[in-house]
XYZ file of C-alpha atoms in Angstrom:
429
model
C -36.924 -16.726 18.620
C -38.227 -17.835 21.614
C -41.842 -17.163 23.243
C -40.286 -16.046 26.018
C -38.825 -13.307 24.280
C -38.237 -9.472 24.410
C -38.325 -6.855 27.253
C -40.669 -4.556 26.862
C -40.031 -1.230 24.735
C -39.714 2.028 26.637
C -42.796 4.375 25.210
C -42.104 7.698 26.606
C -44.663 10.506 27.559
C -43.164 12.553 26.010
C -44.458 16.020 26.993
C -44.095 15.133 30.822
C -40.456 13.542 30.348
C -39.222 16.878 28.437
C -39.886 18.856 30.947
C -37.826 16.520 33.364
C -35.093 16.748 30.940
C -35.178 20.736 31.443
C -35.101 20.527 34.793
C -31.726 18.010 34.772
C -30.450 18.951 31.478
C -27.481 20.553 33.018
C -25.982 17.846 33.785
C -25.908 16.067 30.586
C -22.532 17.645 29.662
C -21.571 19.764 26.642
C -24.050 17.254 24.063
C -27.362 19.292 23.777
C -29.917 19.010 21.300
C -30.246 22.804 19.938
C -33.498 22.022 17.654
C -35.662 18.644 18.039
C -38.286 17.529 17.189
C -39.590 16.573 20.945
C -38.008 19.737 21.961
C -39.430 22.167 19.856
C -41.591 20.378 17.557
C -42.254 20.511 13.802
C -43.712 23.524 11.750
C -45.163 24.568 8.496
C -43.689 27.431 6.123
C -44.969 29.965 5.507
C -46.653 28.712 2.395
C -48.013 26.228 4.280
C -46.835 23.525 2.143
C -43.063 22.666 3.658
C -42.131 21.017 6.835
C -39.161 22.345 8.420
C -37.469 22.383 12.484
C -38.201 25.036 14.444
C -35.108 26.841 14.926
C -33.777 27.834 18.824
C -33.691 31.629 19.307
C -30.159 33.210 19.445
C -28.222 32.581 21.967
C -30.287 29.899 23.841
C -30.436 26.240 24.110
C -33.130 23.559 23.968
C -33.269 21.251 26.438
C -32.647 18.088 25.441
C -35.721 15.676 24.185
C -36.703 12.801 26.688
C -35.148 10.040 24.289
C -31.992 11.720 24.538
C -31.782 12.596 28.087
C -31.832 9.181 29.448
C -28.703 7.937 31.003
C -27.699 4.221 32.315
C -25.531 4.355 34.937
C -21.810 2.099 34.377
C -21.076 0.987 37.542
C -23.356 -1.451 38.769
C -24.254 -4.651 40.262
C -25.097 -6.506 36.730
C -23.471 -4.894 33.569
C -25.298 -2.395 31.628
C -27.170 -3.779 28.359
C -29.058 -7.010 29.494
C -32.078 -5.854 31.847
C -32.581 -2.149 30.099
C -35.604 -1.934 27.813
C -35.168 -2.510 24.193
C -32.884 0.359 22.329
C -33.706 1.369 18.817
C -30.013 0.819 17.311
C -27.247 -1.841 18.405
C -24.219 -3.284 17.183
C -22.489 -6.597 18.134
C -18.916 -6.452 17.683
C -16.157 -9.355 18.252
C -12.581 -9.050 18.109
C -9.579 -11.962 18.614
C -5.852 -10.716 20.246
C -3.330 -9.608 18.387
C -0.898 -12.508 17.873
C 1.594 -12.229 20.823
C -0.945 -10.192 22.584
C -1.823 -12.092 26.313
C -3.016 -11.146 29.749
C -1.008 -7.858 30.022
C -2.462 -6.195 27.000
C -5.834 -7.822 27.651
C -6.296 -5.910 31.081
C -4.743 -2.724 29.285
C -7.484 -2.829 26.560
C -10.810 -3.725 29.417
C -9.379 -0.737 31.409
C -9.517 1.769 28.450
C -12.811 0.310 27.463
C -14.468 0.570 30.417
C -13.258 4.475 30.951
C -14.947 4.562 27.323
C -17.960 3.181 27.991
C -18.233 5.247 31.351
C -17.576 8.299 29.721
C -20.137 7.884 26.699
C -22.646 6.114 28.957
C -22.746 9.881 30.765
C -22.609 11.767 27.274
C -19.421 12.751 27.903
C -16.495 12.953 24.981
C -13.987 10.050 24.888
C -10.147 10.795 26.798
C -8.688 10.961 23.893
C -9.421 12.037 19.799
C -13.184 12.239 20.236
C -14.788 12.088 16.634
C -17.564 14.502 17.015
C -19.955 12.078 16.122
C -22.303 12.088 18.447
C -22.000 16.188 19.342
C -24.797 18.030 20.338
C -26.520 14.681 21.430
C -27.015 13.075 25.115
C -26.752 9.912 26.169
C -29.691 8.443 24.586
C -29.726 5.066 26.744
C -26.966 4.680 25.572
C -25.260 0.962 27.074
C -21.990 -0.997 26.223
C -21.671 -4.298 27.414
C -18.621 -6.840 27.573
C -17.906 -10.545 27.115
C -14.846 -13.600 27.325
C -15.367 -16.211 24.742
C -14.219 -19.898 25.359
C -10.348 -18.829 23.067
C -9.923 -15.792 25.801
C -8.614 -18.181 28.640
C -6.196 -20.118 26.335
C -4.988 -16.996 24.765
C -4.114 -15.117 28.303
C -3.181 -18.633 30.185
C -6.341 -18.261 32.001
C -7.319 -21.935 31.355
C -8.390 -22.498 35.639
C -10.588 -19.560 35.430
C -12.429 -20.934 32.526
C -15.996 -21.461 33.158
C -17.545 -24.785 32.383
C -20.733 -22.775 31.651
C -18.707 -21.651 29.075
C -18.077 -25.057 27.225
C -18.932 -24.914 23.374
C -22.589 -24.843 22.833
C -23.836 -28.202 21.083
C -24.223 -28.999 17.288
C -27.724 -28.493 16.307
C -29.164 -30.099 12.421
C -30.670 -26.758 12.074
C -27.064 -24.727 11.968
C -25.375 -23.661 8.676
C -23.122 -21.507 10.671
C -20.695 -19.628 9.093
C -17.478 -20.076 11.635
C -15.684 -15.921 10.284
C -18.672 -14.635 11.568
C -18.943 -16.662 14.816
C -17.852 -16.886 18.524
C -14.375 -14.462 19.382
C -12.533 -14.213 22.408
C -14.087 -10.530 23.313
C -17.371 -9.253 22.401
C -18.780 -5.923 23.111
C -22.740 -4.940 22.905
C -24.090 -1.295 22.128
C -27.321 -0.477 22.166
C -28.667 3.090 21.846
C -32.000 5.214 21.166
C -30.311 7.212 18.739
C -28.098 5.933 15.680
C -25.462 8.532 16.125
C -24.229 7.914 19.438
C -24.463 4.566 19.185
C -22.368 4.386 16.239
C -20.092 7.197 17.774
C -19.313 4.408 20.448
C -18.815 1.411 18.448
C -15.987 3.362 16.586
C -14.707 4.255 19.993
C -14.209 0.898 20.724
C -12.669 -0.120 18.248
C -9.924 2.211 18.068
C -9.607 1.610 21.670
C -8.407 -1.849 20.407
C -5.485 -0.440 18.986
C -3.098 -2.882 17.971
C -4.306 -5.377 20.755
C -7.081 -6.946 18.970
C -8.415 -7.056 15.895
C -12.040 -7.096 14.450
C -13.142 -10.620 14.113
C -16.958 -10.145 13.200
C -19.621 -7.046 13.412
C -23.139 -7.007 12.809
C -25.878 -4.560 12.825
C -29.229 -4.276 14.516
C -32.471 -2.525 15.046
C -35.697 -2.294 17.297
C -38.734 0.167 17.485
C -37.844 3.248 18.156
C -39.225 5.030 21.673
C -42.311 6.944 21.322
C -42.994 5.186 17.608
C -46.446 3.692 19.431
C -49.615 5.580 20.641
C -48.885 3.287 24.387
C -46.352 0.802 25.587
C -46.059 -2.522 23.525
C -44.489 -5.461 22.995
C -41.975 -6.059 20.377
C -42.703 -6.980 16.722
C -39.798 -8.837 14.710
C -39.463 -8.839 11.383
C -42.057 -11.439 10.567
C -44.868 -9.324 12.054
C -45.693 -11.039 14.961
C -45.563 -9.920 18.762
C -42.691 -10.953 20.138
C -41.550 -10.673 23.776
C -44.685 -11.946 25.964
C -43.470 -14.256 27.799
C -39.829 -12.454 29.288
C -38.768 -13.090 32.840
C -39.007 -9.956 34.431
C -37.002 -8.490 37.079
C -40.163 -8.253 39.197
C -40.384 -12.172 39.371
C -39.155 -13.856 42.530
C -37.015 -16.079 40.573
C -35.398 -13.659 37.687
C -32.007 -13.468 39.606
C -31.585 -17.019 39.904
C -32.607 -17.987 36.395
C -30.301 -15.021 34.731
C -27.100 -14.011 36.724
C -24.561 -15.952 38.740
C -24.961 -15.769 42.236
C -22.672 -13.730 44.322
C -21.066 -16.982 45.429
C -21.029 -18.352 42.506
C -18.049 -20.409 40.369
C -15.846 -18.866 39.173
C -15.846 -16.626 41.887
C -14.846 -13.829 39.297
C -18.440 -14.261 37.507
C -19.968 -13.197 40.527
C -23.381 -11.189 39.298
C -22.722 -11.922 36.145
C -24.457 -13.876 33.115
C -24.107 -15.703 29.759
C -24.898 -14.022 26.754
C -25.786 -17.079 23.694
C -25.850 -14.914 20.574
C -27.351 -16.295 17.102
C -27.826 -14.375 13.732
C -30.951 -16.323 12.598
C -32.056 -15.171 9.208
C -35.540 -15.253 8.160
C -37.100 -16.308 5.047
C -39.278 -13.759 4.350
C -40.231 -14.370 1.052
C -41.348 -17.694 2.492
C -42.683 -16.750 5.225
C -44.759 -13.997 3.560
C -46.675 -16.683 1.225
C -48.513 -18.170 3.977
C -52.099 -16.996 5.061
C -52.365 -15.293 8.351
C -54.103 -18.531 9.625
C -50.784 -20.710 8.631
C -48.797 -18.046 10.193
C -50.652 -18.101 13.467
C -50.917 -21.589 13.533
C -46.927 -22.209 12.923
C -46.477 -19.611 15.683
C -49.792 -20.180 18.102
C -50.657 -16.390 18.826
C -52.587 -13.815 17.108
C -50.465 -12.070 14.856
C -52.880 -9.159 15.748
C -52.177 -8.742 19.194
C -49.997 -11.716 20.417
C -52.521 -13.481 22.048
C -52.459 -17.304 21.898
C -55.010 -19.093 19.865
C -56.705 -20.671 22.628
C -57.865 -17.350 23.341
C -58.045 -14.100 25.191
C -55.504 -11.212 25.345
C -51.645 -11.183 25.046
C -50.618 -12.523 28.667
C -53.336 -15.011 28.975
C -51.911 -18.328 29.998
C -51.965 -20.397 26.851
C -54.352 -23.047 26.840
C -51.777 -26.098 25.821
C -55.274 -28.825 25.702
C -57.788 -26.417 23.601
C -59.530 -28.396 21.264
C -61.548 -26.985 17.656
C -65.155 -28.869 17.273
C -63.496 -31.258 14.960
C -60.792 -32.436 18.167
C -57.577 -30.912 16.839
C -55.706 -28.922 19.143
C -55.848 -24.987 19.001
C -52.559 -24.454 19.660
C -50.922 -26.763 17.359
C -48.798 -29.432 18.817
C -45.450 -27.690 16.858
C -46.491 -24.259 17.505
C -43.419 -21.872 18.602
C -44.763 -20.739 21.450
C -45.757 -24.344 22.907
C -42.523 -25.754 22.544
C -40.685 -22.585 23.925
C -42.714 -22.972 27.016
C -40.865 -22.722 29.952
C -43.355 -25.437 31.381
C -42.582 -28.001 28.595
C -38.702 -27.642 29.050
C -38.189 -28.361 32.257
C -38.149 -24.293 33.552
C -35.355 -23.422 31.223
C -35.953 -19.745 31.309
C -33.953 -17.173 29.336
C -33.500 -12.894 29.240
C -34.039 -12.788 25.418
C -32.975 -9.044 24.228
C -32.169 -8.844 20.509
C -32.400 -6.679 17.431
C -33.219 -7.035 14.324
C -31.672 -6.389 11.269
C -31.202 -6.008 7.431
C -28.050 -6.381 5.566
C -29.327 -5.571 2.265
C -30.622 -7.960 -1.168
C -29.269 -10.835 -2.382
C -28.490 -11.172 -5.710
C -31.159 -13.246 -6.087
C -33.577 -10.663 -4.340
C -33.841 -11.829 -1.163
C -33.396 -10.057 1.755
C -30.716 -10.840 4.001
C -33.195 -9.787 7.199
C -33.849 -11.464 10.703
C -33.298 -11.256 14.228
C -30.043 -10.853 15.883
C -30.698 -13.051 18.961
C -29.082 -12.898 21.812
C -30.367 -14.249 25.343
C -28.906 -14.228 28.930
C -28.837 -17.110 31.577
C -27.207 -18.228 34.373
C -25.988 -21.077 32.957
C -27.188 -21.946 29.053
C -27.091 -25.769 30.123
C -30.174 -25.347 31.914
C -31.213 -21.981 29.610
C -30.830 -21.990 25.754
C -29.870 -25.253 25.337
C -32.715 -27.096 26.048
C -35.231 -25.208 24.226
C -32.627 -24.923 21.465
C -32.265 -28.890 21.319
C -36.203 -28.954 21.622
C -36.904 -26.667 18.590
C -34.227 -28.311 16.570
C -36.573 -31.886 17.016
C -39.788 -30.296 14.949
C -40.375 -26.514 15.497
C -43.202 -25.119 13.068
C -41.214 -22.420 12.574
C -37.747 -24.071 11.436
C -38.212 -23.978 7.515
C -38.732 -20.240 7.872
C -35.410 -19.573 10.122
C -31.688 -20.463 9.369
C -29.106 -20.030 12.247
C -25.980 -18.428 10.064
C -23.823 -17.163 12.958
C -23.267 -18.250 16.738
C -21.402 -17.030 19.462
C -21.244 -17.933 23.640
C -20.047 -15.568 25.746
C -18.825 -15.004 29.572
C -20.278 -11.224 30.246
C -18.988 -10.561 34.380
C -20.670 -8.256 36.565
C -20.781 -4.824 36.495
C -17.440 -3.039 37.871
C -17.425 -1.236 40.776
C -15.992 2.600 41.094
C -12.576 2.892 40.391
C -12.823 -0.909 38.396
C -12.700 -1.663 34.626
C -14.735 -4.327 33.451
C -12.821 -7.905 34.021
C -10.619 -6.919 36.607
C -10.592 -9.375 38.985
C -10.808 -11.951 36.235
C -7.373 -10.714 34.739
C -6.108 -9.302 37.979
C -7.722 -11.875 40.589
């Protein structure tokens, strides 16, 4: 949980954007909305007491709302998934081969995935056996992204096209991993704006899997949804606090080199691609919720108000690291999150953090199970996650209210071009 954390959410206008969707709603395929909320908006009965939808006249057809008009495109440079804005639903899904299933069935199942994703990326049906799920719906930003884990290589005698970026990620004292639930040799991303379709694709995929892999994990997350806020925000976790000021953006003169592989990169086959560290981190909420906003602050150094660091002014003010109180102690406290997640006190390590949250329910004991699905991208998480990780692990403020459960590392290529699946000139090359 990084202070360099999450993109920015998409906050739609949504009047102006609706009226964009009527004008290219055509060709958003056979899934329309027919009655929305954007579209048509909501109503009183007659009594004046009951909210109901406005229904479309006979015969016509709404054009679809904003948040469900939006399309990513498959096939490009970087996969889908990792510099879109946050989406309001994802899942994280790993599977392991089949026993006795290699290289051969490995490109089989990439190519039918990739048709997949390019089909329900456009808000088209699947090829074959669509569910229906996602009907009447568009695209809804909808993004699938896909990953190698360090097994894949040994599994499809791959071993020289390993990458050493790809090594296990280090021990750290804070883990209580649960191995069932961690790494896999494939691992697939969906995010969406609407729950449907995103769950209409994550049971696409994994009956594309067929009797080449099976499920070895599967989690669930969530973010704001569009349009929830009166203007564009950051991110709030789960804790309450702002979370995503300090992102590399793609506008930054060195975003490329800090978060894909170079086009001559090694393995060549990684070419404009990245590494995707993923961590379930619960958080102790219960915990976390008997401190006083000033010992919440202080173990995180912003403003839980706005996100704005201690040593004053507004969100993206530079952080005043040597801010002292009129009794000498530092502002910023010298264990705060956000100082030791400084890009500036790790050397540059830099990371694309882009996670969800999510809540899997009540102990038995009453606690939630709630936190922050993390995952972060890199060029290489030697000079990315890892140090910051190793950092926090030596006296984070934040550590007693955080336990890493779950951990994965994955090799996510570049984007395919037309007429490629996802992986091809790894498995093909």
């Amino acid at each position: 949980m990084a202070d360099q954390s999450t993109p920015q959410a998409r906050i739609p206008d949504a009047p102006q954007e609706a009226a964009s969707a009527a004008s290219t709603g055509p060709g958003i395929s056979r899934r329309r909305l027919l009655g929305t909320a954007g579209a048509t908006g909501l109503v009183f009965g007659a009594a004046g007491g009951a909210v109901g939808y406005a229904s479309a006249p006979a015969g016509a057809s709404t054009p679809l709302a904003s948040v469900g008009e939006r399309r990513v495109p498959f096939h490009v440079k970087h996969q889908p998934g990792i510099t879109e804005g946050l989406q309001a639903r994802g899942h994280l899904i790993a599977f392991d081969l089949a026993p006795g299933a290699g290289r051969k069935e490995a490109a089989a199942l990439l190519r039918r995935w990739s048709d997949t994703a390019r089909r329900l990326m456009a808000g088209e049906p699947t090829a074959h056996g669509d569910t229906d799920v996602a009907r009447d719906a568009g695209p809804s930003s909808l993004t699938l992204t896909f990953g190698f884990g360090h097994s894949f290589f040994g599994r499809t005698g791959l071993e020289k096209q390993r990458p050493a970026a790809l090594d296990p990620l280090p021990d750290f004292s804070s883990d209580h991993l649960d191995k069932a639930r961690s790494n896999g040799d494939l691992w697939v991303q969906i995010g969406a704006d609407d729950a449907l379709v995103a769950f209409h694709a994550l049971r696409a995929v994994q009956k594309d899997a067929g009797s080449a892999a099976r499920v070895r994990w599967q989690m669930n997350g969530f973010n704001r949804s569009p349009g929830a806020t009166a203007h564009p925000m950051t991110a709030r976790n789960l804790m309450g606090q702002v979370d995503g000021t300090r992102n590399p953006k793609p506008a930054d003169s060195d975003f490329e080199q800090r978060i894909f592989v170079p086009e001559n990169g090694e393995p060549a086959w990684m070419a404009n691609g990245s590494y995707a560290v993923v961590r379930r981190i619960r958080m102790l909420l219960d915990d976390w919720e008997k401190l006083s906003l000033k010992e919440q602050e202080s173990v995180i150094g912003r403003r839980k108000s706005d996100g704005a660091p201690l040593s004053g002014g507004t969100e993206t003010t530079e952080m005043d690291l040597e801010k002292t109180d009129s009794q000498g102690n530092l502002v910023v406290p010298i264990n705060a999150h956000a100082r030791i997640t400084r890009p500036d006190q790790n050397g540059g390590a830099a990371m694309l953090r882009r996670p969800f949250s999510y809540h899997d329910g009540i102990d038995a004991d009453g606690v939630p199970d709630a936190g922050l699905l993390f995952i972060c991208w890199q060029a290489d998480p030697l000079r990315g996650f890892v140090p910051v990780q190793r950092k926090l692990d030596r006296g984070d403020a934040l550590t007693p209210f955080i336990r890493h459960e779950a951990s994965g590392l994955f090799a996510v290529p570049g984007g395919p071009a037309e007429g490629e699946y996802v992986g091809q000139r790894l498995l093909e090359g």
